[in-house]
Tab-separated table of C-alpha atoms in Angstrom:
chain	number	residue	atom	x	y	z
A	1	UNK	CA	10.810	-50.738	190.204
A	2	UNK	CA	14.401	-49.585	189.926
A	3	UNK	CA	16.388	-48.164	192.802
A	4	UNK	CA	16.554	-44.407	193.014
A	5	UNK	CA	19.489	-42.585	191.427
A	6	UNK	CA	21.999	-41.118	193.852
A	7	UNK	CA	20.820	-38.062	195.724
A	8	UNK	CA	22.837	-35.032	194.624
A	9	UNK	CA	25.551	-34.130	197.134
A	10	UNK	CA	26.937	-30.762	198.181
A	11	UNK	CA	29.496	-31.251	195.399
A	12	UNK	CA	27.467	-32.301	192.350
A	13	UNK	CA	29.148	-34.586	189.850
A	14	UNK	CA	30.287	-33.203	186.540
A	15	UNK	CA	31.650	-35.178	183.605
A	16	UNK	CA	33.447	-34.379	180.379
A	17	UNK	CA	35.934	-35.940	177.981
A	18	UNK	CA	37.819	-35.605	174.711
A	19	UNK	CA	38.631	-38.066	171.956
A	20	UNK	CA	42.286	-39.046	171.447
A	21	UNK	CA	42.164	-38.186	167.751
A	22	UNK	CA	45.569	-36.481	167.496
A	23	UNK	CA	48.962	-36.464	169.163
A	24	UNK	CA	48.377	-32.971	170.503
A	25	UNK	CA	45.424	-30.961	171.696
A	26	UNK	CA	45.209	-27.572	170.035
A	27	UNK	CA	45.157	-24.191	171.725
A	28	UNK	CA	41.365	-24.055	171.422
A	29	UNK	CA	41.044	-27.272	173.451
A	30	UNK	CA	43.401	-25.827	176.027
A	31	UNK	CA	41.758	-22.403	176.369
A	32	UNK	CA	38.170	-23.416	175.719
A	33	UNK	CA	37.970	-26.696	177.649
A	34	UNK	CA	40.937	-27.628	179.822
A	35	UNK	CA	41.253	-24.280	181.589
A	36	UNK	CA	37.508	-24.400	182.267
A	37	UNK	CA	37.794	-27.917	183.676
A	38	UNK	CA	40.468	-26.739	186.086
A	39	UNK	CA	38.063	-24.153	187.438
A	40	UNK	CA	35.437	-26.821	188.140
A	41	UNK	CA	37.570	-28.831	190.557
A	42	UNK	CA	36.643	-26.883	193.683
A	43	UNK	CA	32.873	-26.809	193.255
A	44	UNK	CA	32.194	-30.204	191.667
A	45	UNK	CA	33.131	-33.866	191.936
A	46	UNK	CA	34.714	-34.165	188.481
A	47	UNK	CA	35.094	-37.183	186.186
A	48	UNK	CA	37.288	-36.501	183.148
A	49	UNK	CA	37.786	-39.331	180.656
A	50	UNK	CA	39.639	-40.046	177.444
A	51	UNK	CA	36.961	-41.101	174.957
A	52	UNK	CA	38.932	-43.919	173.353
A	53	UNK	CA	35.815	-45.932	172.425
A	54	UNK	CA	34.465	-42.950	170.505
A	55	UNK	CA	37.797	-42.752	168.664
A	56	UNK	CA	37.146	-46.157	167.088
A	57	UNK	CA	34.522	-44.697	164.745
A	58	UNK	CA	37.386	-43.946	162.359
A	59	UNK	CA	40.008	-46.378	161.065
A	60	UNK	CA	43.113	-45.899	163.203
A	61	UNK	CA	46.244	-47.949	163.764
A	62	UNK	CA	46.067	-49.702	167.178
A	63	UNK	CA	49.470	-48.399	168.237
A	64	UNK	CA	48.368	-44.873	167.335
A	65	UNK	CA	45.242	-45.247	169.483
A	66	UNK	CA	47.340	-46.373	172.452
A	67	UNK	CA	49.867	-43.553	172.055
A	68	UNK	CA	47.259	-40.855	171.622
A	69	UNK	CA	45.209	-42.132	174.554
A	70	UNK	CA	48.171	-41.780	176.903
A	71	UNK	CA	49.092	-38.402	175.417
A	72	UNK	CA	45.566	-37.045	175.841
A	73	UNK	CA	45.449	-38.147	179.478
A	74	UNK	CA	48.893	-36.646	180.066
A	75	UNK	CA	47.704	-33.332	178.635
A	76	UNK	CA	44.759	-33.258	181.056
A	77	UNK	CA	47.171	-33.659	183.955
A	78	UNK	CA	49.780	-31.262	182.586
A	79	UNK	CA	47.141	-28.567	182.206
A	80	UNK	CA	46.390	-28.709	185.916
A	81	UNK	CA	43.798	-31.435	186.461
A	82	UNK	CA	44.433	-32.685	190.006
A	83	UNK	CA	44.136	-36.480	190.010
A	84	UNK	CA	43.675	-36.458	193.794
A	85	UNK	CA	40.452	-34.512	193.361
A	86	UNK	CA	39.365	-35.765	189.930
A	87	UNK	CA	38.959	-39.175	188.355
A	88	UNK	CA	40.988	-39.209	185.131
A	89	UNK	CA	40.421	-42.441	183.235
A	90	UNK	CA	39.983	-44.185	179.909
A	91	UNK	CA	36.434	-44.797	178.741
A	92	UNK	CA	37.278	-48.369	177.706
A	93	UNK	CA	38.566	-49.198	181.207
A	94	UNK	CA	35.027	-48.958	182.560
A	95	UNK	CA	33.102	-51.681	180.728
A	96	UNK	CA	29.764	-50.347	181.916
A	97	UNK	CA	30.028	-47.649	179.223
A	98	UNK	CA	29.496	-50.211	176.476
A	99	UNK	CA	26.887	-52.146	178.474
A	100	UNK	CA	24.682	-49.167	179.263
A	101	UNK	CA	24.912	-48.071	175.634
A	102	UNK	CA	23.244	-51.319	174.553
A	103	UNK	CA	20.397	-50.873	177.021
A	104	UNK	CA	19.887	-47.263	175.965
A	105	UNK	CA	20.089	-48.211	172.282
A	106	UNK	CA	17.041	-50.395	172.829
A	107	UNK	CA	15.165	-47.314	174.027
A	108	UNK	CA	16.264	-45.122	171.099
A	109	UNK	CA	14.224	-44.628	167.925
A	110	UNK	CA	15.939	-44.857	164.546
A	111	UNK	CA	14.484	-41.479	163.643
A	112	UNK	CA	16.242	-39.835	166.567
A	113	UNK	CA	19.606	-41.013	165.307
A	114	UNK	CA	18.794	-40.123	161.717
A	115	UNK	CA	18.125	-36.538	162.790
A	116	UNK	CA	21.505	-36.108	164.486
A	117	UNK	CA	23.315	-33.458	162.481
A	118	UNK	CA	26.878	-34.457	163.377
A	119	UNK	CA	26.491	-37.839	161.664
A	120	UNK	CA	25.356	-36.124	158.472
A	121	UNK	CA	28.082	-33.499	158.680
A	122	UNK	CA	30.883	-36.035	159.174
A	123	UNK	CA	29.666	-38.270	156.356
A	124	UNK	CA	29.392	-35.233	154.084
A	125	UNK	CA	33.049	-34.482	154.865
A	126	UNK	CA	34.077	-37.964	153.785
A	127	UNK	CA	34.026	-40.010	157.007
A	128	UNK	CA	32.907	-43.609	156.571
A	129	UNK	CA	29.280	-44.099	157.614
A	130	UNK	CA	29.703	-47.023	160.008
A	131	UNK	CA	27.175	-48.076	162.649
A	132	UNK	CA	29.410	-46.818	165.452
A	133	UNK	CA	29.408	-43.308	164.011
A	134	UNK	CA	25.623	-43.490	163.597
A	135	UNK	CA	24.966	-44.548	167.199
A	136	UNK	CA	27.752	-42.659	168.981
A	137	UNK	CA	25.234	-40.199	170.565
A	138	UNK	CA	23.823	-43.144	172.536
A	139	UNK	CA	27.288	-44.017	173.862
A	140	UNK	CA	27.724	-40.342	174.700
A	141	UNK	CA	24.460	-40.455	176.643
A	142	UNK	CA	25.636	-43.544	178.494
A	143	UNK	CA	28.925	-41.831	179.366
A	144	UNK	CA	27.002	-39.089	181.144
A	145	UNK	CA	24.211	-41.100	182.738
A	146	UNK	CA	26.527	-43.702	184.285
A	147	UNK	CA	27.916	-41.132	186.700
A	148	UNK	CA	24.699	-39.470	187.874
A	149	UNK	CA	26.248	-36.293	186.486
A	150	UNK	CA	24.063	-33.357	187.454
A	151	UNK	CA	26.057	-31.073	185.161
A	152	UNK	CA	27.841	-31.482	181.841
A	153	UNK	CA	30.178	-28.638	180.778
A	154	UNK	CA	29.335	-27.588	177.244
A	155	UNK	CA	29.789	-24.510	175.129
A	156	UNK	CA	26.666	-22.627	174.095
A	157	UNK	CA	26.916	-24.112	170.599
A	158	UNK	CA	26.986	-27.648	172.030
A	159	UNK	CA	23.832	-27.441	174.127
A	160	UNK	CA	21.875	-29.529	171.595
A	161	UNK	CA	24.314	-32.430	172.052
A	162	UNK	CA	22.986	-32.899	175.567
A	163	UNK	CA	19.339	-33.062	174.553
A	164	UNK	CA	19.384	-36.704	173.396
A	165	UNK	CA	20.895	-37.657	176.767
A	166	UNK	CA	18.156	-35.845	178.647
A	167	UNK	CA	15.469	-37.340	176.412
A	168	UNK	CA	16.741	-40.878	176.969
A	169	UNK	CA	17.020	-40.396	180.735
A	170	UNK	CA	13.473	-39.056	181.015
A	171	UNK	CA	12.091	-41.815	178.775
A	172	UNK	CA	13.857	-44.539	180.709
A	173	UNK	CA	12.711	-43.143	184.066
A	174	UNK	CA	9.111	-42.899	182.879
A	175	UNK	CA	9.093	-46.488	181.659
A	176	UNK	CA	11.137	-48.225	184.355
A	177	UNK	CA	11.072	-45.896	187.376
A	178	UNK	CA	13.566	-43.332	188.628
A	179	UNK	CA	16.936	-44.717	187.581
A	180	UNK	CA	18.956	-41.931	185.963
A	181	UNK	CA	19.747	-38.382	187.022
A	182	UNK	CA	18.596	-36.043	184.235
A	183	UNK	CA	21.646	-33.825	183.611
A	184	UNK	CA	21.639	-30.100	183.058
A	185	UNK	CA	24.081	-28.214	180.836
A	186	UNK	CA	26.827	-26.278	182.586
A	187	UNK	CA	27.346	-23.552	180.033
A	188	UNK	CA	30.923	-22.313	179.905
A	189	UNK	CA	30.026	-18.707	179.173
A	190	UNK	CA	33.473	-17.377	180.000
A	191	UNK	CA	35.410	-19.779	177.798
A	192	UNK	CA	36.938	-18.281	174.686
A	193	UNK	CA	36.159	-19.702	171.262
A	194	UNK	CA	39.399	-20.021	169.308
A	195	UNK	CA	39.111	-19.815	165.544
A	196	UNK	CA	41.132	-21.292	162.674
A	197	UNK	CA	44.190	-19.132	161.908
A	198	UNK	CA	43.625	-19.440	158.152
A	199	UNK	CA	39.810	-19.484	158.214
A	200	UNK	CA	39.039	-17.181	161.150
A	201	UNK	CA	35.271	-17.431	160.680
A	202	UNK	CA	35.465	-21.193	161.458
A	203	UNK	CA	36.276	-22.748	164.816
A	204	UNK	CA	39.731	-24.316	165.179
A	205	UNK	CA	39.202	-28.053	164.802
A	206	UNK	CA	41.343	-31.200	164.917
A	207	UNK	CA	39.299	-32.667	162.082
A	208	UNK	CA	38.672	-29.746	159.724
A	209	UNK	CA	41.468	-27.188	160.188
A	210	UNK	CA	44.534	-27.264	157.961
A	211	UNK	CA	47.973	-27.635	159.602
A	212	UNK	CA	48.606	-23.903	159.097
A	213	UNK	CA	45.287	-23.078	160.717
A	214	UNK	CA	46.149	-24.889	163.943
A	215	UNK	CA	48.200	-24.195	167.040
A	216	UNK	CA	49.046	-27.625	168.426
A	217	UNK	CA	50.314	-27.113	171.944
A	218	UNK	CA	52.897	-29.902	171.650
A	219	UNK	CA	54.185	-28.657	168.315
A	220	UNK	CA	57.676	-27.277	167.835
A	221	UNK	CA	57.779	-23.684	169.163
A	222	UNK	CA	59.189	-22.426	165.879
A	223	UNK	CA	56.262	-23.909	163.974
A	224	UNK	CA	53.782	-22.430	166.460
A	225	UNK	CA	55.321	-18.995	165.963
A	226	UNK	CA	55.363	-19.395	162.175
A	227	UNK	CA	51.673	-20.322	162.066
A	228	UNK	CA	50.763	-17.303	164.176
A	229	UNK	CA	52.847	-14.926	162.080
A	230	UNK	CA	51.176	-16.257	158.904
A	231	UNK	CA	47.659	-16.028	160.356
A	232	UNK	CA	45.083	-14.390	158.092
A	233	UNK	CA	44.244	-10.828	159.135
A	234	UNK	CA	43.116	-8.002	156.789
A	235	UNK	CA	44.457	-5.017	154.894
A	236	UNK	CA	43.700	-2.328	157.473
A	237	UNK	CA	46.694	-2.748	159.753
A	238	UNK	CA	44.651	-1.720	162.821
A	239	UNK	CA	44.699	-3.952	165.901
A	240	UNK	CA	41.056	-3.755	166.929
A	241	UNK	CA	38.553	-6.258	168.291
A	242	UNK	CA	35.740	-6.651	165.745
A	243	UNK	CA	34.726	-10.321	165.293
A	244	UNK	CA	32.478	-9.536	162.327
A	245	UNK	CA	34.654	-7.096	160.427
A	246	UNK	CA	38.112	-8.259	161.573
A	247	UNK	CA	37.797	-11.949	162.550
A	248	UNK	CA	41.486	-12.786	162.127
A	249	UNK	CA	42.771	-9.936	164.276
A	250	UNK	CA	40.022	-10.522	166.831
A	251	UNK	CA	40.991	-14.183	167.108
A	252	UNK	CA	44.614	-13.288	167.827
A	253	UNK	CA	43.492	-10.769	170.443
A	254	UNK	CA	41.401	-13.438	172.155
A	255	UNK	CA	44.318	-15.890	172.180
A	256	UNK	CA	46.696	-13.291	173.628
A	257	UNK	CA	44.192	-12.144	176.255
A	258	UNK	CA	43.248	-15.667	177.324
A	259	UNK	CA	46.869	-16.705	177.868
A	260	UNK	CA	48.368	-13.465	179.170
A	261	UNK	CA	45.422	-12.256	181.243
A	262	UNK	CA	45.650	-8.831	179.599
A	263	UNK	CA	42.217	-7.359	178.756
A	264	UNK	CA	41.499	-6.991	175.053
A	265	UNK	CA	40.912	-3.230	175.299
A	266	UNK	CA	44.322	-2.803	176.907
A	267	UNK	CA	45.918	-4.764	174.044
A	268	UNK	CA	44.133	-2.527	171.542
A	269	UNK	CA	45.631	0.556	173.199
A	270	UNK	CA	49.107	-0.993	173.438
A	271	UNK	CA	49.281	-1.838	169.730
A	272	UNK	CA	47.625	1.323	168.429
A	273	UNK	CA	49.496	2.447	165.328
A	274	UNK	CA	52.000	-0.436	165.400
A	275	UNK	CA	50.599	-2.630	162.633
A	276	UNK	CA	50.239	-6.379	162.551
A	277	UNK	CA	53.890	-7.440	162.478
A	278	UNK	CA	54.759	-6.528	166.053
A	279	UNK	CA	51.314	-7.653	167.234
A	280	UNK	CA	51.662	-11.136	165.734
A	281	UNK	CA	55.193	-11.403	167.082
A	282	UNK	CA	54.016	-10.749	170.629
A	283	UNK	CA	51.088	-13.180	170.279
A	284	UNK	CA	53.575	-15.834	169.149
A	285	UNK	CA	55.819	-15.119	172.163
A	286	UNK	CA	52.858	-15.294	174.562
A	287	UNK	CA	51.697	-18.643	173.188
A	288	UNK	CA	55.171	-20.203	173.154
A	289	UNK	CA	55.868	-19.028	176.715
A	290	UNK	CA	52.477	-20.227	177.949
A	291	UNK	CA	52.832	-23.765	176.593
A	292	UNK	CA	56.499	-24.237	177.583
A	293	UNK	CA	55.826	-25.547	181.131
A	294	UNK	CA	52.970	-27.608	179.755
A	295	UNK	CA	55.317	-29.272	177.261
A	296	UNK	CA	57.877	-29.962	180.002
A	297	UNK	CA	55.249	-31.632	182.183
A	298	UNK	CA	54.114	-33.754	179.230
A	299	UNK	CA	57.665	-34.972	178.727
A	300	UNK	CA	57.860	-35.978	182.394
A	301	UNK	CA	54.561	-37.870	182.259
A	302	UNK	CA	55.211	-39.665	178.978
A	303	UNK	CA	58.755	-40.628	179.998
A	304	UNK	CA	57.198	-42.861	182.654
A	305	UNK	CA	54.264	-44.635	180.960
A	306	UNK	CA	53.941	-47.076	183.866
A	307	UNK	CA	53.190	-44.203	186.258
A	308	UNK	CA	50.748	-42.685	183.784
A	309	UNK	CA	49.006	-46.045	183.458
A	310	UNK	CA	48.868	-46.262	187.260
A	311	UNK	CA	47.122	-42.878	187.404
A	312	UNK	CA	44.622	-44.005	184.760
A	313	UNK	CA	44.011	-47.289	186.589
A	314	UNK	CA	43.333	-45.436	189.842
A	315	UNK	CA	40.944	-43.101	188.053
A	316	UNK	CA	39.160	-46.027	186.425
A	317	UNK	CA	38.749	-47.730	189.796
A	318	UNK	CA	37.069	-44.631	191.201
A	319	UNK	CA	34.887	-44.294	188.113
A	320	UNK	CA	33.998	-47.984	188.058
A	321	UNK	CA	32.637	-47.839	191.604
A	322	UNK	CA	30.071	-45.243	190.543
A	323	UNK	CA	29.361	-46.768	187.123
A	324	UNK	CA	28.831	-50.258	188.541
A	325	UNK	CA	26.253	-48.991	191.045
A	326	UNK	CA	24.356	-47.225	188.262
A	327	UNK	CA	24.523	-50.301	186.053
A	328	UNK	CA	23.094	-52.449	188.870
A	329	UNK	CA	20.073	-50.131	188.973
A	330	UNK	CA	19.734	-50.316	185.186
A	331	UNK	CA	19.868	-54.126	185.111
A	332	UNK	CA	17.261	-54.366	187.845
A	333	UNK	CA	15.066	-51.815	186.084
A	334	UNK	CA	14.948	-53.667	182.759
A	335	UNK	CA	14.612	-57.132	184.309
A	336	UNK	CA	18.073	-58.619	183.840
A	337	UNK	CA	18.886	-61.286	186.422
A	338	UNK	CA	21.665	-60.523	188.875
A	339	UNK	CA	24.818	-62.511	188.215
A	340	UNK	CA	25.404	-65.438	190.592
A	341	UNK	CA	28.216	-65.282	193.099
């Protein structure tokens, strides 16, 4: 019989991460995820990681992986993640992630993986169908279960991604005894969904958006402004929030409102009768002004990679303490002998 999973505390654990798949996060990552993470720091015990193992499912130059891993971590911190209150770390620095994945893989049916829609979608878009891509949901489940995370912040459209984790936790507990906390989704209802500037009916994405459809927060301010001014709108010339009928204009309103704090209805009144030129110009100014201090903080962090690595090492040490305790329970549960002293 395995030892019981940790009893939830007054500050339940919450875990999330992003892959280091580009040099810069885009404005959708910033508004939709990072700002939401910042709001979780008071009520939860947060663990935020850079998913560098997940990034290996695509062919990437090793130096690029290293650079992007540091840059992604730096962007967490620059956005306002407090490393005194949160563990910020690299997935690969906690070896228990890979170990628990193997154990969970042995409890996962082939059919479950074959039904995962993201694998099919990525292969359909031309990504190489390697085994890592096929089994990445099991590693994702291990990421969550290692930390006894009671909550996992997800958007409403990502709720299904958590189901395989819950299924594996329940199955393991039923077979081997209470070992894992079964996590619940923490739905980020207030987070804004930022759409592609050129395809405003599709979500802005590091993997599927064109360069003109993106707002990379570390991009040159002139390029950011140019992309916003060339964003697809419509022929009406009326600044009005209507996601179905006016998706491009609505997307720009959401971006402005999220960064400026000005309610959308107030923006509609302000730009009544002005057309799209002045509206896009102000959205561009708001975005450039909002990311300026962020960019400055990134430059400070990346100019001292040794200090950034120290922060990541400290975060990994905190994470490893929790992950190692969970892994001890898992080894005992499945009958693996304890290592000799």
